[in-house]
GROMACS .gro file of C-alpha atoms in nm:
model
  264
    1MET     CA    1   5.622   1.266  -8.445
    2PRO     CA    2   5.307   1.497  -8.523
    3GLU     CA    3   5.427   1.853  -8.440
    4PRO     CA    4   5.305   1.991  -8.112
    5LEU     CA    5   4.942   2.201  -8.096
    6LEU     CA    6   5.064   2.309  -7.682
    7GLU     CA    7   5.374   2.334  -7.556
    8VAL     CA    8   5.402   2.453  -7.234
    9ARG     CA    9   5.747   2.535  -7.122
   10GLY     CA   10   5.895   2.585  -6.732
   11LEU     CA   11   5.524   2.746  -6.645
   12SER     CA   12   5.496   2.851  -6.295
   13LYS     CA   13   5.225   3.073  -6.151
   14SER     CA   14   5.303   3.237  -5.774
   15PHE     CA   15   5.003   3.407  -5.563
   16PRO     CA   16   5.125   3.547  -5.225
   17LEU     CA   17   5.109   3.457  -4.870
   18ALA     CA   18   4.848   3.598  -4.697
   19ARG     CA   19   4.959   3.789  -4.327
   20GLY     CA   20   4.599   3.670  -4.073
   21LEU     CA   21   4.293   3.702  -4.295
   22LEU     CA   22   4.375   3.937  -4.578
   23ALA     CA   23   4.697   4.154  -4.608
   24PRO     CA   24   4.946   3.919  -4.806
   25ARG     CA   25   5.318   3.959  -4.660
   26ARG     CA   26   5.523   4.236  -4.827
   27GLY     CA   27   5.707   4.013  -5.066
   28GLU     CA   28   5.651   3.633  -4.957
   29THR     CA   29   5.507   3.408  -5.225
   30VAL     CA   30   5.390   3.059  -5.251
   31ARG     CA   31   5.431   2.884  -5.610
   32ALA     CA   32   5.155   2.670  -5.715
   33VAL     CA   33   5.275   2.527  -6.037
   34ASP     CA   34   5.665   2.548  -6.051
   35ASP     CA   35   5.828   2.488  -6.407
   36VAL     CA   36   5.593   2.241  -6.572
   37SER     CA   37   5.676   2.154  -6.895
   38PHE     CA   38   5.442   1.922  -7.142
   39SER     CA   39   5.351   1.921  -7.533
   40LEU     CA   40   5.019   1.804  -7.694
   41ALA     CA   41   4.981   1.673  -8.010
   42ALA     CA   42   4.618   1.755  -8.249
   43GLY     CA   43   4.419   1.471  -8.132
   44GLU     CA   44   4.611   1.312  -7.814
   45THR     CA   45   4.483   1.263  -7.498
   46LEU     CA   46   4.736   1.356  -7.205
   47GLY     CA   47   4.637   1.339  -6.798
   48LEU     CA   48   4.717   1.568  -6.575
   49VAL     CA   49   4.710   1.369  -6.209
   50GLY     CA   50   4.724   1.458  -5.874
   51GLU     CA   51   4.610   1.482  -5.566
   52THR     CA   52   4.389   1.839  -5.445
   53GLY     CA   53   4.614   2.106  -5.407
   54CYS     CA   54   4.913   1.989  -5.647
   55GLY     CA   55   4.803   2.228  -5.892
   56LYS     CA   56   4.662   2.098  -6.192
   57SER     CA   57   4.344   2.321  -6.181
   58THR     CA   58   4.538   2.640  -6.156
   59THR     CA   59   4.776   2.481  -6.470
   60ALA     CA   60   4.473   2.482  -6.647
   61ARG     CA   61   4.416   2.822  -6.610
   62LEU     CA   62   4.720   2.875  -6.689
   63ILE     CA   63   4.653   2.778  -7.009
   64VAL     CA   64   4.268   2.904  -7.122
   65ARG     CA   65   4.494   3.280  -6.971
   66LEU     CA   66   4.239   3.283  -6.679
   67LEU     CA   67   4.559   3.354  -6.520
   68ASP     CA   68   4.845   3.458  -6.584
   69PRO     CA   69   5.178   3.279  -6.579
   70THR     CA   70   5.443   3.407  -6.328
   71ALA     CA   71   5.747   3.247  -6.572
   72GLY     CA   72   5.724   3.035  -6.865
   73GLU     CA   73   5.599   3.016  -7.234
   74ILE     CA   74   5.245   2.875  -7.372
   75ARG     CA   75   5.280   2.784  -7.728
   76PHE     CA   76   4.914   2.715  -7.953
   77GLY     CA   77   4.934   2.621  -8.273
   78GLY     CA   78   5.326   2.755  -8.283
   79GLY     CA   79   5.216   3.102  -8.139
   80ASP     CA   80   5.312   3.249  -7.773
   81LEU     CA   81   4.963   3.230  -7.564
   82GLY     CA   82   5.126   3.403  -7.341
   83ARG     CA   83   5.201   3.708  -7.477
   84LEU     CA   84   4.889   3.798  -7.633
   85ARG     CA   85   4.623   4.067  -7.528
   86GLY     CA   86   4.259   4.227  -7.618
   87GLN     CA   87   4.142   4.108  -7.956
   88GLN     CA   88   4.466   3.887  -8.062
   89LEU     CA   89   4.378   3.631  -7.697
   90ARG     CA   90   4.019   3.655  -7.774
   91ALA     CA   91   4.044   3.543  -8.086
   92ARG     CA   92   4.309   3.264  -7.982
   93ARG     CA   93   4.104   3.212  -7.727
   94ARG     CA   94   3.822   3.058  -7.909
   95GLU     CA   95   4.056   2.764  -8.009
   96LEU     CA   96   4.116   2.649  -7.696
   97ALA     CA   97   3.797   2.579  -7.433
   98MET     CA   98   3.744   2.396  -7.102
   99VAL     CA   99   3.440   2.142  -6.930
  100PHE     CA  100   3.452   2.250  -6.568
  101GLN     CA  101   3.415   2.017  -6.184
  102ASP     CA  102   3.102   2.116  -6.128
  103PRO     CA  103   2.784   2.112  -6.301
  104TYR     CA  104   2.552   2.234  -6.060
  105ALA     CA  105   2.761   2.588  -6.001
  106SER     CA  106   2.907   2.581  -6.421
  107LEU     CA  107   2.545   2.663  -6.557
  108ASN     CA  108   2.370   2.932  -6.536
  109PRO     CA  109   2.018   2.878  -6.331
  110ARG     CA  110   1.870   3.179  -6.505
  111ARG     CA  111   1.915   3.063  -6.838
  112THR     CA  112   1.742   2.818  -7.062
  113VAL     CA  113   1.988   2.473  -7.191
  114GLY     CA  114   1.946   2.686  -7.569
  115ALA     CA  115   2.088   3.015  -7.420
  116ILE     CA  116   2.333   2.837  -7.257
  117VAL     CA  117   2.500   2.661  -7.538
  118ALA     CA  118   2.467   2.970  -7.803
  119GLU     CA  119   2.659   3.198  -7.534
  120PRO     CA  120   3.009   3.073  -7.696
  121LEU     CA  121   2.802   3.157  -7.996
  122ARG     CA  122   2.658   3.470  -7.938
  123ILE     CA  123   2.996   3.665  -7.816
  124ALA     CA  124   3.131   3.479  -8.168
  125GLY     CA  125   2.863   3.785  -8.285
  126VAL     CA  126   2.769   3.419  -8.488
  127GLU     CA  127   2.412   3.495  -8.661
  128ARG     CA  128   2.082   3.416  -8.446
  129ALA     CA  129   1.933   3.139  -8.735
  130GLU     CA  130   2.255   2.961  -8.770
  131CYS     CA  131   2.320   2.996  -8.367
  132ARG     CA  132   1.970   2.809  -8.294
  133ALA     CA  133   2.093   2.573  -8.556
  134ARG     CA  134   2.391   2.501  -8.426
  135VAL     CA  135   2.251   2.481  -8.101
  136ARG     CA  136   2.101   2.190  -8.190
  137GLU     CA  137   2.377   1.982  -8.295
  138LEU     CA  138   2.569   2.030  -8.054
  139LEU     CA  139   2.286   1.897  -7.828
  140ASP     CA  140   2.274   1.573  -8.034
  141LEU     CA  141   2.634   1.589  -8.052
  142VAL     CA  142   2.644   1.537  -7.659
  143GLY     CA  143   2.306   1.320  -7.652
  144MET     CA  144   2.090   1.516  -7.522
  145GLY     CA  145   1.822   1.648  -7.853
  146GLY     CA  146   1.711   1.949  -7.919
  147GLU     CA  147   1.371   1.958  -7.710
  148PHE     CA  148   1.598   2.035  -7.433
  149GLU     CA  149   1.632   2.358  -7.531
  150SER     CA  150   1.400   2.605  -7.404
  151ARG     CA  151   1.437   2.392  -6.970
  152TYR     CA  152   1.692   2.514  -6.753
  153PRO     CA  153   1.926   2.350  -6.569
  154HIS     CA  154   1.739   2.206  -6.241
  155GLU     CA  155   1.592   2.043  -6.450
  156PHE     CA  156   1.858   1.795  -6.505
  157SER     CA  157   2.061   1.564  -6.376
  158GLY     CA  158   2.438   1.627  -6.299
  159GLY     CA  159   2.558   1.340  -6.573
  160GLN     CA  160   2.312   1.594  -6.814
  161ARG     CA  161   2.428   1.946  -6.712
  162GLN     CA  162   2.759   1.801  -6.784
  163ARG     CA  163   2.617   1.704  -7.116
  164ILE     CA  164   2.505   2.074  -7.147
  165GLY     CA  165   2.887   2.165  -7.015
  166ILE     CA  166   3.058   2.027  -7.304
  167ALA     CA  167   2.815   2.074  -7.546
  168ARG     CA  168   2.880   2.490  -7.473
  169ALA     CA  169   3.290   2.411  -7.464
  170LEU     CA  170   3.226   2.314  -7.775
  171ALA     CA  171   3.050   2.572  -7.911
  172LEU     CA  172   3.315   2.763  -8.157
  173LYS     CA  173   3.464   2.427  -8.286
  174PRO     CA  174   3.804   2.434  -8.087
  175ARG     CA  175   4.155   2.265  -8.117
  176LEU     CA  176   4.198   2.151  -7.813
  177LEU     CA  177   3.934   2.100  -7.545
  178ILE     CA  178   4.074   2.085  -7.114
  179ALA     CA  179   3.834   1.885  -6.885
  180ASP     CA  180   3.949   1.977  -6.572
  181GLU     CA  181   3.787   1.693  -6.314
  182PRO     CA  182   3.469   1.686  -6.564
  183VAL     CA  183   3.348   1.312  -6.368
  184SER     CA  184   3.466   1.393  -5.971
  185ALA     CA  185   3.117   1.546  -5.865
  186LEU     CA  186   2.946   1.223  -6.015
  187ASP     CA  187   2.800   0.937  -5.905
  188VAL     CA  188   3.018   0.617  -6.071
  189SER     CA  189   2.737   0.473  -6.323
  190ILE     CA  190   2.718   0.816  -6.451
  191GLN     CA  191   3.114   0.890  -6.450
  192ALA     CA  192   3.157   0.620  -6.740
  193GLN     CA  193   2.841   0.709  -6.934
  194ILE     CA  194   3.080   1.075  -6.987
  195LEU     CA  195   3.401   0.936  -6.977
  196ASN     CA  196   3.270   0.732  -7.286
  197LEU     CA  197   3.087   1.012  -7.443
  198LEU     CA  198   3.423   1.248  -7.424
  199ARG     CA  199   3.635   1.004  -7.579
  200GLY     CA  200   3.417   0.957  -7.890
  201LEU     CA  201   3.380   1.321  -7.916
  202GLN     CA  202   3.783   1.348  -7.864
  203ARG     CA  203   3.809   1.062  -8.182
  204GLU     CA  204   3.535   1.214  -8.370
  205LEU     CA  205   3.643   1.573  -8.422
  206GLY     CA  206   3.992   1.438  -8.392
  207LEU     CA  207   4.031   1.759  -8.086
  208ALA     CA  208   4.364   1.679  -7.862
  209LEU     CA  209   4.191   1.667  -7.477
  210LEU     CA  210   4.344   1.768  -7.204
  211PHE     CA  211   4.247   1.539  -6.930
  212ILE     CA  212   4.276   1.627  -6.494
  213SER     CA  213   4.202   1.404  -6.269
  214HIS     CA  214   4.278   1.308  -5.924
  215ASP     CA  215   4.205   0.921  -6.048
  216LEU     CA  216   4.456   0.718  -6.160
  217SER     CA  217   4.219   0.451  -6.270
  218VAL     CA  218   4.039   0.747  -6.501
  219VAL     CA  219   4.284   0.876  -6.632
  220ARG     CA  220   4.424   0.506  -6.767
  221TYR     CA  221   4.089   0.453  -6.911
  222MET     CA  222   4.100   0.819  -7.102
  223CYS     CA  223   4.493   0.893  -7.204
  224GLU     CA  224   4.732   0.781  -7.395
  225CYS     CA  225   5.037   0.982  -7.143
  226VAL     CA  226   5.024   1.054  -6.805
  227ALA     CA  227   5.168   1.319  -6.634
  228VAL     CA  228   5.225   1.333  -6.237
  229MET     CA  229   5.159   1.617  -6.021
  230ARG     CA  230   5.294   1.701  -5.699
  231SER     CA  231   5.338   1.984  -5.501
  232GLY     CA  232   5.292   2.192  -5.813
  233ARG     CA  233   5.544   2.029  -6.042
  234ILE     CA  234   5.597   1.721  -6.250
  235VAL     CA  235   5.739   1.458  -6.086
  236GLU     CA  236   5.700   1.168  -6.314
  237MET     CA  237   5.611   1.107  -6.714
  238GLY     CA  238   5.513   0.847  -6.954
  239THR     CA  239   5.308   0.628  -7.154
  240ALA     CA  240   5.001   0.517  -6.949
  241ALA     CA  241   5.120   0.157  -7.016
  242ASP     CA  242   5.470   0.248  -6.894
  243LEU     CA  243   5.355   0.491  -6.581
  244TYR     CA  244   5.098   0.212  -6.497
  245ALA     CA  245   5.334  -0.129  -6.523
  246HIS     CA  246   5.649   0.022  -6.386
  247PRO     CA  247   5.593   0.373  -6.194
  248ARG     CA  248   5.917   0.514  -6.080
  249GLU     CA  249   5.834   0.748  -5.821
  250ALA     CA  250   5.694   0.643  -5.522
  251TYR     CA  251   5.452   0.893  -5.490
  252THR     CA  252   5.282   0.709  -5.817
  253ARG     CA  253   5.327   0.401  -5.659
  254GLU     CA  254   5.100   0.559  -5.397
  255LEU     CA  255   4.855   0.699  -5.573
  256LEU     CA  256   4.796   0.367  -5.797
  257ALA     CA  257   4.771   0.167  -5.467
  258ALA     CA  258   4.510   0.420  -5.283
  259VAL     CA  259   4.277   0.492  -5.599
  260PRO     CA  260   3.986   0.251  -5.591
  261GLN     CA  261   3.962   0.116  -6.006
  262ILE     CA  262   3.624   0.213  -6.126
  263PRO     CA  263   3.441   0.022  -6.366
  264VAL     CA  264   3.417   0.157  -6.682
   0.00000   0.00000   0.00000
């Protein structure tokens, strides 16, 4: 068995309950993620699937430390990511990247494509000449081409914008890519193109891929292993072949029955 790149152990996240519109109820919380555990090796793909509000996206944000966990461990590359702070955390974050759900909201409309893709490189202190060469390389990698550098996001379709978002996510050569509902905002025909792009990049670059979706048919196409999440907890996990052929949980069977198949 390959050594895990990512290990999540007993991960939990609680938020204070609101009283009325603003004031929290003293001491009362809601647990959005509840004792979640899984592992992911380099080059592997894990699908995290469940209905809206089940805690999938919160789990992703905990892993990349956009949120701090209430409890549990996030081990990445053998170290405890949850304990890192400051410069150590920033350095380790270069090895993780996210592709977000909404290709319209995730790109700054006031910046050119070249500037958007270059932003992680600029923050990391990459020199200008090297940065420009890397931007062209990344745009070629996602099927866009360097001629789009000087254009703005509003000039592109949703699928093209998501390609730009993927290029930005790959800028610092991450080892783990988290794709959070990356095709749910796209037309079905465009979904297939983006899914195939992600599969190709995952194989070519040897990425570990955590693929988050509410759609079991998409997850089946993308992932070797699947974890089904409900109300903040993982209720079933296994290989895609076993889970789709012999789902143990009634909730998994409901998801399989409810979601139409997408041609890919």
